[in-house]
PDB file of C-alpha atoms in Angstrom:
ATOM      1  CA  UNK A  17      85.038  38.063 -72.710  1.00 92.00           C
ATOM      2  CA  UNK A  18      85.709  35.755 -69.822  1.00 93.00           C
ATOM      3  CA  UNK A  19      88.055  33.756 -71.915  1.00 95.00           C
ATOM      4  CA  UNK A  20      90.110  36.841 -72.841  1.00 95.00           C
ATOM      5  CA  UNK A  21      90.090  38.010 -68.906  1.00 95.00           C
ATOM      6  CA  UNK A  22      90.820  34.715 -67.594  1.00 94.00           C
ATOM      7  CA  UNK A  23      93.574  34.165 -70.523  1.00 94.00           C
ATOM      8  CA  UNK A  24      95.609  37.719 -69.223  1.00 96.00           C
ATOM      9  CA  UNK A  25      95.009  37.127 -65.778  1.00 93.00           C
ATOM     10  CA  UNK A  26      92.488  39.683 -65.556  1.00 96.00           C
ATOM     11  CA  UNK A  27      90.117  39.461 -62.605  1.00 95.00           C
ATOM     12  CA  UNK A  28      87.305  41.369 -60.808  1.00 94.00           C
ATOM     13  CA  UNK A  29      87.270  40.863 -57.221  1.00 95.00           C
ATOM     14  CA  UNK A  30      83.344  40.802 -55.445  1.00 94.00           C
ATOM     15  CA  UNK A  31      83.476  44.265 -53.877  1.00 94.00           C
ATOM     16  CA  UNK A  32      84.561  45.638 -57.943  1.00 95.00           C
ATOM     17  CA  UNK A  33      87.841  45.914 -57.874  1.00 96.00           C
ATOM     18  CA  UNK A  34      89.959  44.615 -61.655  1.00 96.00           C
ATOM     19  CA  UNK A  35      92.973  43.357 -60.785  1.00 96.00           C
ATOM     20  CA  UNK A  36      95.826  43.031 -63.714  1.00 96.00           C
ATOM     21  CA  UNK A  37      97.899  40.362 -62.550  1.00 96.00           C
ATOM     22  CA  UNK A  38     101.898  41.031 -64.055  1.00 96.00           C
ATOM     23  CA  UNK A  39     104.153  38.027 -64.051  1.00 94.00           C
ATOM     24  CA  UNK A  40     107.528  37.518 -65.063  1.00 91.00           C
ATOM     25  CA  UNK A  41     109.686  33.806 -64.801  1.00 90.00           C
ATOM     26  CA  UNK A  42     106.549  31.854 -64.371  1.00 90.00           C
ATOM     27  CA  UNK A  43     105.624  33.711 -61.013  1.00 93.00           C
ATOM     28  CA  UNK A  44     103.136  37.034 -60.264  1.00 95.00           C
ATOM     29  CA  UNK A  45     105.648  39.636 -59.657  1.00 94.00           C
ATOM     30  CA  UNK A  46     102.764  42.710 -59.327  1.00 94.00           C
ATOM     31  CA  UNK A  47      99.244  43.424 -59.337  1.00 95.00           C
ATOM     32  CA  UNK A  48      97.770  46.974 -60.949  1.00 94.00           C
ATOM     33  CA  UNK A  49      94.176  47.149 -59.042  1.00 95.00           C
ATOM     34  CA  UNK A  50      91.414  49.546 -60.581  1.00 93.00           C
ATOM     35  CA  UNK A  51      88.476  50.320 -57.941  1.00 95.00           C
ATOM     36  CA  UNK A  52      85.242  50.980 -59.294  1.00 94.00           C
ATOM     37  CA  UNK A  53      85.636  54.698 -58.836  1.00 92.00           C
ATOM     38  CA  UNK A  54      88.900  54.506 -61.159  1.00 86.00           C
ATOM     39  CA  UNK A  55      90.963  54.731 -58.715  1.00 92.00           C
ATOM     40  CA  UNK A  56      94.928  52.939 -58.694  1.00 90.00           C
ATOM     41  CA  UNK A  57      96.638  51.116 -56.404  1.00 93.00           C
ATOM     42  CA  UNK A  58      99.963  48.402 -57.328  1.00 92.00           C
ATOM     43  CA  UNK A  59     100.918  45.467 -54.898  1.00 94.00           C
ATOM     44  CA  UNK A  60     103.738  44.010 -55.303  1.00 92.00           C
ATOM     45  CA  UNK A  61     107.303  44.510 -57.162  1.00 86.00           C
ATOM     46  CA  UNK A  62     105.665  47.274 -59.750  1.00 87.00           C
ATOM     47  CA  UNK A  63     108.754  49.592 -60.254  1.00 84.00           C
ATOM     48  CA  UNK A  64     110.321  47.797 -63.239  1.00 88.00           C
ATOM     49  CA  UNK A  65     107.136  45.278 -64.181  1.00 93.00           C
ATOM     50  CA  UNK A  66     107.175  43.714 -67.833  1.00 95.00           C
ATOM     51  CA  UNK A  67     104.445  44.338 -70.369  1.00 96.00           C
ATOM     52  CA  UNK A  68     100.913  43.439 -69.455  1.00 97.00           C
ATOM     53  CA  UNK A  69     100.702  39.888 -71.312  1.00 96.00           C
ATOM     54  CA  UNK A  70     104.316  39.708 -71.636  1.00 96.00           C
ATOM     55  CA  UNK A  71     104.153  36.648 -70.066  1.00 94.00           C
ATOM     56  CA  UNK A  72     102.189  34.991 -72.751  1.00 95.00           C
ATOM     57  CA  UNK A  73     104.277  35.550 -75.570  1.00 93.00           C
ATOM     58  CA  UNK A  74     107.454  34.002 -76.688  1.00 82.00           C
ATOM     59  CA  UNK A  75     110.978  36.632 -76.679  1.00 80.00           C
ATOM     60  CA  UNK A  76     113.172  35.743 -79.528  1.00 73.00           C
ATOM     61  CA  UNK A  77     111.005  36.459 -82.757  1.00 68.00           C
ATOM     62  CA  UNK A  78     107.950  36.946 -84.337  1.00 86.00           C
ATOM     63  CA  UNK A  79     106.038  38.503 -86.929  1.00 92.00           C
ATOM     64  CA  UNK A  80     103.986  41.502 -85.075  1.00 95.00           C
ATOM     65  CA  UNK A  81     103.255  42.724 -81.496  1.00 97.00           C
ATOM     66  CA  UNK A  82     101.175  45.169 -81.051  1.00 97.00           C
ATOM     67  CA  UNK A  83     101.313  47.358 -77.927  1.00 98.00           C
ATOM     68  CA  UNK A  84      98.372  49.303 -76.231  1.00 98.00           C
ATOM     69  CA  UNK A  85      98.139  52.039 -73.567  1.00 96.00           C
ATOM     70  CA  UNK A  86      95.866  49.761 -71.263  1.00 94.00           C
ATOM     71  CA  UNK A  87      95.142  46.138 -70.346  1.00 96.00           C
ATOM     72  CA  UNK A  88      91.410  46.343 -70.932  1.00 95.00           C
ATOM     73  CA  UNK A  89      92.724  48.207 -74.416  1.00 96.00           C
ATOM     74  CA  UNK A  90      95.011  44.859 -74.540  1.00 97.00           C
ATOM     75  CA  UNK A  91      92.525  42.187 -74.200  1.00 97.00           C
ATOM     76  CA  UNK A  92      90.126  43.913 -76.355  1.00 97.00           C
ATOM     77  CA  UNK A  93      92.345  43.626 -79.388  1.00 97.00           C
ATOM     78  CA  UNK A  94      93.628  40.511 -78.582  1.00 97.00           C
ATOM     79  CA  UNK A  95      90.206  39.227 -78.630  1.00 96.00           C
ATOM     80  CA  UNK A  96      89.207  41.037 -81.828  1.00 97.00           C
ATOM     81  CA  UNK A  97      92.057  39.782 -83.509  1.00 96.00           C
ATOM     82  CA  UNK A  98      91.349  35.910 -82.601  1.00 95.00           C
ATOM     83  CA  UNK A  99      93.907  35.470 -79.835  1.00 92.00           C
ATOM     84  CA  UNK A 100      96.382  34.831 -82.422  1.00 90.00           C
ATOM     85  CA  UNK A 101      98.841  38.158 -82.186  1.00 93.00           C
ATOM     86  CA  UNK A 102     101.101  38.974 -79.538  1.00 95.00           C
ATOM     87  CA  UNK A 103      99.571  41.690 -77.749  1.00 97.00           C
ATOM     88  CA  UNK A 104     100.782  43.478 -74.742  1.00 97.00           C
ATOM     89  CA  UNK A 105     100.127  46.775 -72.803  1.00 97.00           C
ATOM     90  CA  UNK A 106     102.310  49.547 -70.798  1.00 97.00           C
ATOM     91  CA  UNK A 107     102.050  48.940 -67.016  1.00 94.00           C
ATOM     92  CA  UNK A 108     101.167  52.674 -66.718  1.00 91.00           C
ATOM     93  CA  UNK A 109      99.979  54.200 -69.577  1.00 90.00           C
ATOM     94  CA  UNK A 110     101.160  56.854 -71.875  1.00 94.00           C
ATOM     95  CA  UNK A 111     103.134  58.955 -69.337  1.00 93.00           C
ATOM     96  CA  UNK A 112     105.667  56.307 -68.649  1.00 93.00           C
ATOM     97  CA  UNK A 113     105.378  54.722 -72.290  1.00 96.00           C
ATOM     98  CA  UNK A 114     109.381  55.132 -73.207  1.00 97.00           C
ATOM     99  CA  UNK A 115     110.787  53.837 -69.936  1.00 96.00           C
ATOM    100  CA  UNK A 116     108.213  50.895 -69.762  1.00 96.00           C
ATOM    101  CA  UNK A 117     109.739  50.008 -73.777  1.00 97.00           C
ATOM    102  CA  UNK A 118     113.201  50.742 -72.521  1.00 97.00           C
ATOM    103  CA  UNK A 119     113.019  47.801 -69.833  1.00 95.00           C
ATOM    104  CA  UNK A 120     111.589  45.479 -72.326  1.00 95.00           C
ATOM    105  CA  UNK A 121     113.413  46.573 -74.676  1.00 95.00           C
ATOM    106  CA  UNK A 122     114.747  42.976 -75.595  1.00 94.00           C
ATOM    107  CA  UNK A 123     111.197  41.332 -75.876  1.00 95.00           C
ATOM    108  CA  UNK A 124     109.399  44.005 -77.748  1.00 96.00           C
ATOM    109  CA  UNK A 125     112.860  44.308 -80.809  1.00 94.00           C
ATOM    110  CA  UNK A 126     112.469  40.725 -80.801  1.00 94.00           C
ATOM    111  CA  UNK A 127     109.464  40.711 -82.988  1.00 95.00           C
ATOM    112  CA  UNK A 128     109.968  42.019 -87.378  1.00 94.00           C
ATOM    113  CA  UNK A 129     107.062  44.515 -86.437  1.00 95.00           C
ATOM    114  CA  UNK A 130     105.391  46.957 -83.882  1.00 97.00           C
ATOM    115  CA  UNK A 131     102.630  47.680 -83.934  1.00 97.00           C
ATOM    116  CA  UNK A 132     101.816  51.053 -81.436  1.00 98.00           C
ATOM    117  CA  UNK A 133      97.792  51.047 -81.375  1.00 97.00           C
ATOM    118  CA  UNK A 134      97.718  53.761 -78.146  1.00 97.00           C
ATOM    119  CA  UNK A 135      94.765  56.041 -77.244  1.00 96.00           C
ATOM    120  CA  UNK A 136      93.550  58.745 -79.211  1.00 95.00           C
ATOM    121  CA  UNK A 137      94.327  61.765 -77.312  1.00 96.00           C
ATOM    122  CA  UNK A 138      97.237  63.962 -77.323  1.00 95.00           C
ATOM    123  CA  UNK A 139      99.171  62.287 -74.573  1.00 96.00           C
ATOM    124  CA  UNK A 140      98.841  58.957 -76.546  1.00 95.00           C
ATOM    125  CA  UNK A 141     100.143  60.497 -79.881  1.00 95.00           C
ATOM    126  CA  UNK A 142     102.625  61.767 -78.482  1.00 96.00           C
ATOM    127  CA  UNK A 143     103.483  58.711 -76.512  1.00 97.00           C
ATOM    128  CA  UNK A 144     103.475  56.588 -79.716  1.00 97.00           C
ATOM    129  CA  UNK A 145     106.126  59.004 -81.790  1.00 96.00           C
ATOM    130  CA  UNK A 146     108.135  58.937 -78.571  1.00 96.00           C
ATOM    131  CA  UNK A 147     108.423  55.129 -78.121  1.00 97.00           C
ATOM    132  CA  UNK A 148     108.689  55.041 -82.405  1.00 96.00           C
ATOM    133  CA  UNK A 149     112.166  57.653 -82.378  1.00 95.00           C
ATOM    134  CA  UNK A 150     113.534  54.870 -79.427  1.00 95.00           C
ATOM    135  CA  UNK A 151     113.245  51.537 -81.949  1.00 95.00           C
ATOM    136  CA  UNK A 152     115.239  50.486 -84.675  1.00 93.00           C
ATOM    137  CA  UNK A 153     114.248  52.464 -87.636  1.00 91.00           C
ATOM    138  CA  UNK A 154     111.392  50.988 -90.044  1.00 91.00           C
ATOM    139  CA  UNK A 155     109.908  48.392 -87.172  1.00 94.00           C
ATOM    140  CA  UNK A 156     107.348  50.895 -85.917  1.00 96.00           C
ATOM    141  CA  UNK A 157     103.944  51.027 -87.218  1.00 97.00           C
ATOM    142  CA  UNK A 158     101.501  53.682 -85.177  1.00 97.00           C
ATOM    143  CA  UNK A 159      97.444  52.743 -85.966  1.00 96.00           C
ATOM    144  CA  UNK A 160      94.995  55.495 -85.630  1.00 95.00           C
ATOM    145  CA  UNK A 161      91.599  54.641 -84.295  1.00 95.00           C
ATOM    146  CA  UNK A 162      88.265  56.336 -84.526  1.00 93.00           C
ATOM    147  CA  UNK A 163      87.750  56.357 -80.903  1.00 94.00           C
ATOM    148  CA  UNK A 164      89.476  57.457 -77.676  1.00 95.00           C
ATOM    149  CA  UNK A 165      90.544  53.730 -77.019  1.00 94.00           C
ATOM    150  CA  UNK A 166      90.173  50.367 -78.572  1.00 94.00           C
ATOM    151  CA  UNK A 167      87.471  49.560 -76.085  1.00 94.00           C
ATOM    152  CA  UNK A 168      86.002  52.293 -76.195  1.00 94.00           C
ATOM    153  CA  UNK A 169      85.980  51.498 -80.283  1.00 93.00           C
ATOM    154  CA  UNK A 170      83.903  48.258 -79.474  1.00 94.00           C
ATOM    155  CA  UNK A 171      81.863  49.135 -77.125  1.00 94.00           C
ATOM    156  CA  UNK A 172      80.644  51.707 -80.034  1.00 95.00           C
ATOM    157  CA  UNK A 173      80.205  48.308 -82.515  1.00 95.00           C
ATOM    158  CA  UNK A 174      83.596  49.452 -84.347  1.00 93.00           C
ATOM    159  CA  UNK A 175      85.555  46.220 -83.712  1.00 94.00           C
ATOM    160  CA  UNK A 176      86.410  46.088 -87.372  1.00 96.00           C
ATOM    161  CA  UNK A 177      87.412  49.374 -87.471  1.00 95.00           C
ATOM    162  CA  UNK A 178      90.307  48.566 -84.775  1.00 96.00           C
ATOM    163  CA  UNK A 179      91.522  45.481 -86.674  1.00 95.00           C
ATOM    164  CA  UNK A 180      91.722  48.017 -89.514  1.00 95.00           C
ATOM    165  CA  UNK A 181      93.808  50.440 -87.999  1.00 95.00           C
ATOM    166  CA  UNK A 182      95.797  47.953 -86.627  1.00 96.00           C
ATOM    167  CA  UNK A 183      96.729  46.305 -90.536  1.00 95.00           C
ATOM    168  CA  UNK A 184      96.855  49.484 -92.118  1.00 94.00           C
ATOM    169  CA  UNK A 185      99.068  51.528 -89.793  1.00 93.00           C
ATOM    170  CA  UNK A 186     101.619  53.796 -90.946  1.00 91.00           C
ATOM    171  CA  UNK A 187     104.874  53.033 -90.778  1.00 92.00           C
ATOM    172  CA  UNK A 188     106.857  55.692 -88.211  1.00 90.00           C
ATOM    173  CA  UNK A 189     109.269  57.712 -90.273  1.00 82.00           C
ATOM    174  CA  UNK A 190     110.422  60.989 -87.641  1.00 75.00           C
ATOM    175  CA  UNK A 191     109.217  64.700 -89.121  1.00 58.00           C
ATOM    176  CA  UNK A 192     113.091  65.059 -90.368  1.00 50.00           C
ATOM    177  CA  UNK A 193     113.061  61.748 -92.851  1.00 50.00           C
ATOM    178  CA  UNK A 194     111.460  61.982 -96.178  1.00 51.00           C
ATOM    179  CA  UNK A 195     110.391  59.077 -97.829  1.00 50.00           C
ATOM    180  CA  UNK A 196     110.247  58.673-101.709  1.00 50.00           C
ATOM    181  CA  UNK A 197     107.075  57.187-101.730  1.00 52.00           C
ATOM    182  CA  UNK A 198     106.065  60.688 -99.943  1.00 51.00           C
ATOM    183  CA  UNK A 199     106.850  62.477-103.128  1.00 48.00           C
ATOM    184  CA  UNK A 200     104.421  62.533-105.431  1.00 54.00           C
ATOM    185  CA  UNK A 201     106.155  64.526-108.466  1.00 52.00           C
ATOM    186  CA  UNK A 202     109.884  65.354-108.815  1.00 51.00           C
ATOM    187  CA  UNK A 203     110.751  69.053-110.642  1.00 54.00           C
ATOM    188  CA  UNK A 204     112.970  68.138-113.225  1.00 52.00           C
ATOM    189  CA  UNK A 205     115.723  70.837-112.384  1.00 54.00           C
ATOM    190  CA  UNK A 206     116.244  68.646-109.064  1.00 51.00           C
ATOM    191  CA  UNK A 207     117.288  65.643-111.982  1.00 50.00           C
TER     192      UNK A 207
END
């Protein structure tokens, strides 16, 4: 919605251009433009830029903050979650996932829970376990959704089904850990 855009920052310029506006210390430190053809361009200082909607959320605690690939991914589940979780977004998507979580580090430990809700595709799978081996163990949660994207999830009248995977994603646990509630039966010999 215009609420949502205008609440991130988010704006469309006349000839089509988005423009993600990134701002750290009270000031715009970068801007991430997306032409209508898809095309990228940055302005500004974009080399080490916080979160997407950083900006808007306090460092120093909280329940949950849930991190997306994309800012249009971003302000869609902040908006179908009320406006009332921290939510937040990788400056450049899955390929730089674990150096974008590495510089903001501090902010995104700072919350009991994260919550990893990147596309469904290989890159963003395999994004999510990467960023979930570089946090503390037990504060990564990794949601699975039905489409590509969380947009693309509502634009497909599956809103509820990303608020879904959001609360019922799976706590991170790497391939080598084994969790007892994994186990199902124990032999008795192993007793």
């Amino acid at each position: 919605s215009s609420d949502t855009c205008r609440h991130y920052g988010y704006l469309v310029a006349d000839n089509g251009t988005e423009i993600a506006v990134y701002m750290k210390d009270g000031r715009v430190v970068g801007q991430k433009l997306r032409a209508p053809d898809k095309r990228f361009a940055c302005v500004g200082e974009m080399s080490n830029p916080p979160l997407f909607g950083q900006h808007l959320w306090r460092t120093g605690g909280g329940k949950r903050v849930i991190i997306t690939e994309g800012e249009i991914d971003c302000m869609t589940v902040n908006q179908l979650l009320g406006g009332t979780w921290a939510v937040v977004s990788l400056p450049n998507g899955a390929s730089s996932a674990v150096k974008s979580i590495k510089e903001n580090l501090d902010f995104v430990c700072s919350y009991q829970e994260v919550v990893l809700c990147f596309d469904n595709d290989t890159p963003g799978r395999d994004a999510a376990k990467a960023v979930a081996d570089i946090l503390p163990p037990g504060k990564c949660k990794i949601a699975k959704l039905p489409y590509k994207d969380a947009n693309e999830c509502l634009m497909n009248a599956q809103g509820k089904a990303v608020v879904s995977a959001i609360w019922e994603a799976q706590q991170y646990s790497p391939d080598e850990i084994l969790h007892i509630s994994s186990i199902t039966s124990c032999p008795l010999d192993l007793i």
